[in-house]
Coordinates of C-alpha atoms in Angstrom, one line a residue:
M9 CA -139.3 105.4 -77.0
S10 CA -140.1 103.3 -73.9
M11 CA -139.1 100.1 -75.7
F12 CA -135.8 101.6 -76.9
A13 CA -135.2 103.0 -73.4
V14 CA -135.6 99.5 -71.8
I15 CA -133.4 97.9 -74.5
F16 CA -130.7 100.6 -74.0
I17 CA -130.7 100.2 -70.2
A18 CA -130.4 96.4 -70.6
L19 CA -127.6 96.7 -73.1
S20 CA -125.8 99.3 -70.9
G21 CA -126.0 96.9 -67.9
L22 CA -124.7 94.0 -70.0
V23 CA -121.8 96.1 -71.4
N24 CA -121.0 97.4 -67.9
R25 CA -121.1 93.9 -66.4
S26 CA -118.9 92.5 -69.2
Y27 CA -116.5 95.3 -68.8
R28 CA -116.2 94.7 -65.1
E29 CA -115.7 91.0 -65.6
T30 CA -113.0 91.7 -68.2
V31 CA -111.3 94.1 -65.8
L32 CA -111.4 91.6 -63.0
Q33 CA -110.2 88.8 -65.2
A34 CA -107.3 91.0 -66.2
H35 CA -106.5 91.6 -62.5
D36 CA -106.7 87.9 -61.8
E37 CA -104.3 87.2 -64.7
L38 CA -101.9 89.9 -63.4
A39 CA -102.2 88.4 -59.8
F40 CA -101.4 85.0 -61.3
Q41 CA -98.3 86.3 -63.0
I42 CA -97.2 88.1 -59.8
A43 CA -97.6 84.9 -57.8
E44 CA -95.6 83.1 -60.6
A45 CA -92.9 85.7 -60.3
G46 CA -92.8 84.9 -56.5
L47 CA -92.2 81.2 -57.2
N48 CA -89.4 82.1 -59.6
Y49 CA -87.8 84.3 -57.0
A50 CA -88.2 81.5 -54.4
R51 CA -86.4 79.1 -56.7
W52 CA -83.6 81.6 -57.1
R53 CA -83.4 82.1 -53.3
L54 CA -83.3 78.3 -52.7
A55 CA -80.3 78.0 -55.1
H56 CA -78.4 80.7 -53.2
E57 CA -79.7 80.1 -49.6
P58 CA -80.7 76.4 -49.5
E59 CA -81.1 76.5 -45.7
N60 CA -83.3 79.7 -45.6
F61 CA -87.0 78.8 -45.2
S62 CA -88.2 82.1 -43.7
A63 CA -91.2 83.9 -45.2
E64 CA -90.8 86.9 -47.4
S65 CA -92.9 89.6 -49.2
K66 CA -91.9 91.6 -52.2
T67 CA -93.4 94.3 -54.5
V68 CA -93.4 93.8 -58.2
T69 CA -92.8 97.0 -60.2
D70 CA -92.9 98.1 -63.8
Q71 CA -90.7 100.9 -65.1
F72 CA -93.7 102.6 -66.8
A73 CA -96.7 101.5 -64.8
G74 CA -95.1 101.7 -61.3
D75 CA -96.1 99.2 -58.6
L76 CA -98.1 96.3 -60.1
G77 CA -98.7 94.3 -56.9
T78 CA -97.1 92.2 -54.2
Y79 CA -96.4 88.5 -53.5
D80 CA -96.1 86.8 -50.1
L81 CA -93.9 83.7 -49.9
T82 CA -94.0 81.0 -47.3
F83 CA -91.7 77.9 -47.2
D84 CA -92.5 74.6 -45.6
S85 CA -89.1 73.3 -44.6
P86 CA -88.3 69.6 -45.4
I87 CA -89.2 66.9 -43.0
E88 CA -86.4 65.6 -40.8
G89 CA -83.8 64.1 -43.0
G90 CA -85.8 64.9 -46.2
T91 CA -85.2 67.2 -49.2
I92 CA -88.7 68.4 -50.3
T93 CA -89.9 71.9 -49.6
V94 CA -93.3 73.3 -50.5
I95 CA -93.4 77.0 -51.4
T96 CA -96.7 79.0 -51.4
A97 CA -96.9 82.3 -53.3
V98 CA -99.9 84.6 -52.9
G99 CA -100.1 87.2 -55.6
K100 CA -102.1 90.5 -55.3
T101 CA -102.5 93.5 -57.6
A102 CA -102.0 97.0 -56.4
S103 CA -105.5 98.2 -57.5
Q104 CA -107.5 95.1 -56.5
P105 CA -105.6 93.7 -53.4
L106 CA -108.6 91.6 -52.3
R107 CA -108.5 89.5 -55.4
E108 CA -105.5 87.2 -55.0
V109 CA -104.1 84.1 -56.6
T110 CA -102.4 81.3 -54.6
L111 CA -99.8 79.0 -56.2
R112 CA -98.0 76.1 -54.6
A113 CA -94.8 74.5 -55.9
R114 CA -92.8 71.5 -54.7
Y115 CA -89.0 71.5 -55.0
G116 CA -86.6 68.8 -53.9
I117 CA -82.9 67.9 -54.0
P118 CA -82.4 64.6 -55.9
S119 CA -80.8 61.8 -54.0
L120 CA -78.4 59.2 -55.0
A121 CA -81.4 56.9 -55.1
R122 CA -82.3 58.3 -58.6
Y123 CA -81.0 54.9 -59.8
A124 CA -82.1 51.3 -59.1
Y125 CA -78.5 50.2 -59.3
I126 CA -75.1 51.9 -59.1
T127 CA -71.7 50.4 -59.1
N128 CA -68.2 52.0 -59.0
S129 CA -66.7 49.1 -60.9
D130 CA -67.2 46.9 -64.0
V131 CA -70.3 44.7 -63.7
R132 CA -72.1 41.8 -65.5
Y133 CA -75.8 41.8 -65.1
A134 CA -78.0 38.9 -66.1
A135 CA -81.2 39.4 -64.1
V136 CA -84.3 41.6 -64.4
M137 CA -83.8 45.3 -63.8
R138 CA -86.7 47.7 -63.5
G139 CA -85.3 51.2 -63.3
P140 CA -82.2 53.2 -64.2
F141 CA -78.8 51.5 -64.0
H142 CA -75.5 53.3 -63.7
A143 CA -71.9 52.1 -63.6
N144 CA -68.7 54.1 -63.4
G145 CA -67.1 51.0 -65.1
G146 CA -68.2 48.9 -68.0
I147 CA -71.4 46.9 -68.2
R148 CA -72.0 43.5 -69.7
M149 CA -75.7 43.6 -69.9
D150 CA -77.2 40.1 -70.5
G151 CA -80.4 40.7 -68.5
T152 CA -83.5 42.7 -69.2
S153 CA -84.2 46.3 -68.3
D154 CA -87.0 48.7 -68.9
S155 CA -85.0 51.9 -68.4
I156 CA -81.7 53.5 -69.2
V157 CA -78.4 51.6 -68.7
Q158 CA -75.5 54.0 -68.4
S159 CA -71.7 53.5 -68.3
A160 CA -69.1 56.2 -67.7
K161 CA -66.7 54.3 -70.0
T162 CA -66.4 54.6 -73.8
T163 CA -64.6 51.2 -73.8
Y164 CA -63.2 49.0 -71.0
T165 CA -61.3 45.7 -70.5
C166 CA -63.7 42.9 -69.8
R167 CA -62.0 40.4 -67.4
P168 CA -62.5 36.7 -66.8
I169 CA -64.7 37.6 -63.8
H170 CA -67.3 38.6 -66.3
G171 CA -66.7 35.8 -68.8
C172 CA -64.1 37.5 -71.0
D173 CA -60.5 37.1 -71.8
N174 CA -59.3 40.6 -71.0
E175 CA -61.0 41.9 -74.2
T176 CA -61.8 45.5 -75.1
K177 CA -65.5 46.0 -75.1
P178 CA -67.9 49.0 -75.5
G179 CA -69.0 50.8 -72.3
V180 CA -72.3 48.8 -72.4
W181 CA -72.6 45.6 -74.4
G182 CA -74.1 42.1 -74.2
T183 CA -77.2 40.2 -75.2
G184 CA -79.7 42.3 -73.2
E185 CA -82.9 43.7 -74.7
I186 CA -83.9 47.3 -75.7
Q187 CA -80.3 48.3 -76.5
E188 CA -81.5 51.7 -77.6
L189 CA -81.7 52.5 -73.9
W190 CA -78.0 51.9 -73.4
E191 CA -76.0 55.1 -73.0
F192 CA -72.2 55.6 -72.8
P193 CA -70.1 57.4 -72.0
V194 CA -71.9 59.5 -69.4
T195 CA -70.6 61.6 -66.5
A196 CA -69.3 59.4 -63.7
I197 CA -70.8 59.6 -60.2
D198 CA -68.4 60.8 -57.4
Y199 CA -68.7 57.6 -55.4
N200 CA -66.0 58.7 -52.9
A201 CA -68.3 61.6 -51.8
L202 CA -70.4 59.1 -50.0
T203 CA -67.7 58.6 -47.3
N204 CA -68.3 62.1 -45.9
D205 CA -71.9 61.3 -45.1
L206 CA -71.1 58.6 -42.5
A207 CA -69.3 61.1 -40.2
T208 CA -72.3 63.4 -40.5
M209 CA -74.7 60.6 -39.6
K210 CA -72.6 59.7 -36.6
T211 CA -72.9 63.3 -35.3
I212 CA -76.7 63.4 -35.9
A213 CA -77.2 60.1 -34.1
Q214 CA -75.0 61.2 -31.1
E215 CA -77.2 64.3 -30.7
A216 CA -80.4 62.2 -30.9
T217 CA -79.0 59.5 -28.5
T218 CA -79.4 56.8 -31.3
Y219 CA -75.6 56.2 -31.5
Y220 CA -74.2 52.9 -30.3
G221 CA -70.4 52.5 -29.8
A222 CA -68.3 49.3 -29.9
S223 CA -70.3 46.3 -28.7
G224 CA -67.4 44.6 -27.0
A225 CA -68.4 41.4 -28.9
F226 CA -69.1 40.7 -32.6
G227 CA -71.4 43.6 -33.2
Y228 CA -75.1 44.3 -32.9
Q229 CA -78.3 43.1 -34.4
I230 CA -81.3 45.4 -35.0
V231 CA -84.8 43.9 -35.5
F232 CA -87.5 46.2 -36.6
N233 CA -91.0 45.3 -35.3
A234 CA -94.4 45.8 -36.9
D235 CA -95.4 48.1 -34.0
N236 CA -92.8 50.6 -35.1
T237 CA -90.2 49.7 -32.4
Y238 CA -86.8 48.2 -32.8
A239 CA -85.0 45.7 -30.6
L240 CA -81.3 46.1 -30.2
Y241 CA -79.2 42.9 -29.5
R242 CA -75.5 42.3 -28.8
V243 CA -74.2 39.5 -30.9
T244 CA -72.3 37.3 -28.5
Q245 CA -71.4 34.4 -30.8
K246 CA -71.3 33.6 -34.5
T247 CA -71.9 30.2 -36.2
S248 CA -68.9 28.1 -37.2
P249 CA -66.9 29.4 -40.2
V250 CA -67.9 28.1 -43.6
D251 CA -65.6 27.9 -46.7
S252 CA -66.5 30.6 -49.2
C253 CA -64.9 32.6 -52.0
D254 CA -65.0 36.0 -53.6
Y255 CA -63.1 38.5 -55.7
N256 CA -61.0 41.2 -54.0
A257 CA -60.5 44.8 -55.1
S258 CA -57.8 43.7 -57.5
G259 CA -60.0 41.2 -59.2
E260 CA -58.3 38.2 -57.6
F261 CA -60.4 35.2 -56.7
S262 CA -59.6 33.7 -53.2
C263 CA -61.2 31.4 -50.7
T264 CA -61.3 31.3 -46.9
S265 CA -63.4 30.2 -44.0
L266 CA -65.7 32.9 -42.6
S267 CA -68.9 33.3 -40.6
H268 CA -71.5 36.0 -41.2
D269 CA -74.3 34.3 -39.3
V270 CA -75.5 34.9 -35.7
Q271 CA -75.4 32.0 -33.2
T272 CA -76.4 33.8 -30.0
M273 CA -77.3 37.3 -28.9
A274 CA -78.5 39.2 -25.9
L275 CA -81.3 41.8 -25.9
L276 CA -80.1 45.2 -24.8
E277 CA -83.2 47.4 -25.3
T278 CA -86.4 48.0 -27.3
K279 CA -87.3 51.5 -28.3
P280 CA -89.6 53.4 -30.7
V281 CA -88.2 54.0 -34.2
P282 CA -87.0 57.6 -34.4
S283 CA -89.1 58.9 -37.3
G284 CA -86.8 60.6 -39.8
G285 CA -83.7 59.7 -37.8
V286 CA -80.5 57.6 -38.0
L287 CA -79.4 54.6 -36.0
F288 CA -75.6 54.7 -36.1
I289 CA -73.6 51.6 -35.1
E290 CA -69.8 51.9 -34.6
D291 CA -69.4 48.2 -35.1
N292 CA -70.6 45.4 -37.4
L293 CA -74.4 45.3 -37.7
W294 CA -77.0 42.6 -38.6
V295 CA -80.4 43.9 -39.6
R296 CA -83.9 42.6 -40.5
G297 CA -87.5 43.4 -39.8
E298 CA -90.7 45.2 -40.7
I299 CA -90.3 48.9 -41.6
R300 CA -93.2 51.2 -40.6
D301 CA -91.5 54.6 -40.7
R302 CA -88.7 56.5 -42.3
I303 CA -85.3 55.4 -40.9
T304 CA -81.7 54.9 -41.9
V305 CA -79.2 52.6 -40.3
A306 CA -75.5 53.1 -40.7
A307 CA -72.4 51.2 -39.6
G308 CA -68.8 52.6 -39.6
R309 CA -65.8 52.8 -37.4
F310 CA -63.6 55.9 -36.9
P311 CA -61.0 56.9 -37.4
D312 CA -61.4 55.7 -41.0
S313 CA -59.1 52.7 -41.5
P314 CA -59.4 49.8 -44.0
A315 CA -58.4 47.4 -41.3
T316 CA -61.4 48.3 -39.1
H317 CA -64.2 49.1 -41.6
A318 CA -67.6 47.9 -40.5
D319 CA -70.1 45.7 -42.4
I320 CA -73.9 45.4 -42.5
I321 CA -75.3 41.9 -42.8
T322 CA -78.9 41.5 -44.0
N323 CA -79.9 38.3 -42.3
G324 CA -83.7 38.4 -42.8
N325 CA -86.4 40.0 -44.9
I326 CA -86.6 43.8 -44.7
T327 CA -90.1 44.9 -45.9
Y328 CA -92.6 47.7 -46.0
G329 CA -95.5 45.4 -45.4
G330 CA -96.8 46.0 -48.9
V331 CA -97.1 49.8 -48.4
K332 CA -95.0 51.5 -51.1
D333 CA -96.3 55.1 -51.2
G334 CA -93.2 56.7 -49.7
T335 CA -94.4 56.8 -46.1
R336 CA -92.2 53.8 -45.3
V337 CA -88.6 54.3 -46.3
F338 CA -85.5 52.4 -45.2
G339 CA -81.8 53.0 -45.8
A340 CA -78.7 51.0 -44.9
I341 CA -75.2 52.4 -45.4
A342 CA -72.2 50.2 -44.7
Q343 CA -68.7 51.6 -44.4
R344 CA -67.4 48.5 -46.2
N345 CA -69.6 45.6 -47.3
L346 CA -73.3 45.0 -47.3
L347 CA -73.6 41.2 -47.2
I348 CA -76.1 38.4 -47.5
P349 CA -75.0 35.6 -45.1
Y350 CA -74.8 31.9 -45.7
S351 CA -77.7 30.5 -43.6
G352 CA -79.4 33.6 -42.1
A353 CA -80.9 35.0 -45.3
P354 CA -84.2 33.4 -46.4
D355 CA -84.6 31.1 -49.3
V356 CA -87.1 33.6 -50.8
F357 CA -85.6 36.9 -49.9
T358 CA -87.3 40.3 -49.9
L359 CA -85.4 43.6 -49.4
D360 CA -87.2 46.9 -49.5
G361 CA -85.0 50.0 -49.2
A362 CA -81.9 51.7 -50.3
F363 CA -78.6 49.9 -49.7
I364 CA -75.1 51.3 -50.0
A365 CA -71.7 49.5 -49.7
Q366 CA -69.4 52.5 -49.5
K367 CA -66.0 50.9 -49.9
G368 CA -66.8 47.2 -50.4
K369 CA -69.5 45.3 -52.2
F370 CA -73.2 44.4 -52.0
G371 CA -73.8 40.7 -52.4
R372 CA -73.3 37.1 -51.3
R373 CA -70.0 35.2 -51.3
H374 CA -69.6 32.0 -53.4
Y375 CA -70.3 29.0 -51.2
P376 CA -69.0 25.9 -53.1
S377 CA -70.9 23.4 -50.9
G378 CA -73.4 23.0 -48.0
S379 CA -77.1 22.9 -47.6
H380 CA -77.5 26.7 -48.0
R381 CA -75.3 26.9 -51.1
L382 CA -78.3 27.6 -53.4
K383 CA -81.2 29.9 -52.7
T384 CA -84.4 30.4 -54.7
S385 CA -85.0 34.1 -55.3
I386 CA -84.2 37.6 -54.2
D387 CA -86.5 40.6 -54.8
I388 CA -85.1 44.1 -54.2
Y389 CA -87.4 47.1 -54.2
G390 CA -85.5 50.4 -54.0
M391 CA -81.8 50.8 -54.9
V392 CA -78.4 49.2 -54.5
A393 CA -75.0 51.0 -54.6
S394 CA -71.8 48.9 -54.6
N395 CA -68.2 50.2 -54.8
L396 CA -66.8 46.8 -55.8
V397 CA -68.2 44.2 -58.1
P398 CA -71.7 43.3 -56.7
G399 CA -73.3 40.0 -57.0
T400 CA -75.9 37.6 -55.5
T401 CA -75.5 34.8 -58.0
W402 CA -72.6 32.7 -59.0
T403 CA -72.6 30.7 -62.3
S404 CA -70.5 28.2 -64.1
G405 CA -71.1 27.4 -67.8
G406 CA -74.4 29.2 -67.6
T407 CA -75.6 27.2 -64.6
V408 CA -76.2 28.8 -61.1
V409 CA -73.9 27.0 -58.7
S410 CA -74.2 29.3 -55.7
G411 CA -76.5 32.1 -54.5
Y412 CA -79.9 33.2 -55.7
Q413 CA -81.2 31.5 -58.8
E414 CA -83.6 34.3 -59.6
K415 CA -83.3 38.0 -59.1
V416 CA -85.6 40.9 -59.7
Q417 CA -84.6 44.5 -58.9
S418 CA -87.2 47.3 -59.1
Y419 CA -86.8 51.1 -58.7
D420 CA -88.7 52.9 -56.0
P421 CA -89.7 56.3 -57.5
N422 CA -90.4 57.8 -54.1
L423 CA -86.7 57.7 -53.2
L424 CA -85.7 60.4 -55.7
Y425 CA -86.8 63.3 -53.6
N426 CA -87.9 61.5 -50.5
P427 CA -84.9 59.2 -49.7
P428 CA -84.1 57.6 -46.4
P429 CA -83.2 60.2 -43.8
Y430 CA -79.8 62.0 -44.4
F431 CA -79.2 59.9 -47.5
P432 CA -76.6 61.3 -49.9
T433 CA -78.0 63.9 -52.3
T434 CA -76.6 65.4 -55.5
G435 CA -77.0 68.9 -57.0
Q436 CA -79.5 71.6 -56.1
Y437 CA -83.2 72.0 -55.6
E438 CA -85.2 70.9 -58.7
F439 CA -88.8 71.7 -59.6
I440 CA -91.2 68.8 -59.0
S441 CA -94.7 70.1 -59.4
W442 CA -97.0 73.1 -58.9
E443 CA -100.7 73.8 -58.6
E444 CA -103.2 76.7 -58.2
E445 CA -105.3 76.8 -55.1
Q446 CA -108.9 77.2 -56.1

């Protein structure tokens, strides 16, 4: 009897402990589901109140069992100029409030930089593309790509500018590889919506005292320094004009003498880079340097008139110094063109960042002669958006006759939800990731 009593007591303890553990596990599972319900509500609230990041608590009820528990929500608002918010949901059951489950989720609004390359026109591409490629026009794809290549056109008229004789071609065609990644037609991107962002950026810069009005000369140059400062110069003289050619908005090829290179300039000031801010220039802008923070530069003149639109000229390397984890982000938004000059751009050119030519083109003009007619290579890490036909290379009979002889363009995945400050975004908050806090 003593032996059976010992066994019975031991079994009773084991059963009781197993029962308690099962009950607690059930409460933990319920608390997890309550916290998950909180994240679902938070997502709904973001969709309807995207600017509301206040904390909130709610009770979860069941029509038969009554109150099941509560969840407490906190929102980490996006960093200045960013789009990512972190939501924390703490779930607790009504009967065991001390046992709680904490879940964290990241949501973000996707930016225009979801693509490596965007153009609002027809395009011919013959280089290396690493990342998604979208055109509202048709695409002659003779290069290589490791991601989707999308056109908003079912068919289009391929003009002589792209080596055709006004022929009707599919939305995407050419000799490029991995053609199963070609998609057409797809929904077009509202490229005109980008125009509204410049006015907003101007207001933000004025409030932050990072706005610079008309220079009274040829424009400004900004040089970003490795110590996370920027030097602002007034461009007082440009180099002598050089004969160059390009296609206009109507597809007509014309030549003229222009200068996009700086001859002399005067230092105005040196200041710390405003982290998460905007430098707005109401004039033409030259830019180069070492990016060590998150910053956007924008150039535009108002009121908006085609005769006075401002350009941005990249006259030197713009680099993250090899740090490509999303902590260093650069954006350049030009009201008209985003240009690569004749002599100011390096022979081996590096551009890190997101670059938008709102109403003009991204690229380099065709220089028929001169010592800087040909350049060696250009490496772009980030994204490029061009309203008109973009291009950094000019060929004749398959031979490069002007511009960069080699080009590699790579997508920066950090830009999708962590774009340059106040960069154009599309759509609503999207789920990125979640985790349970242990």
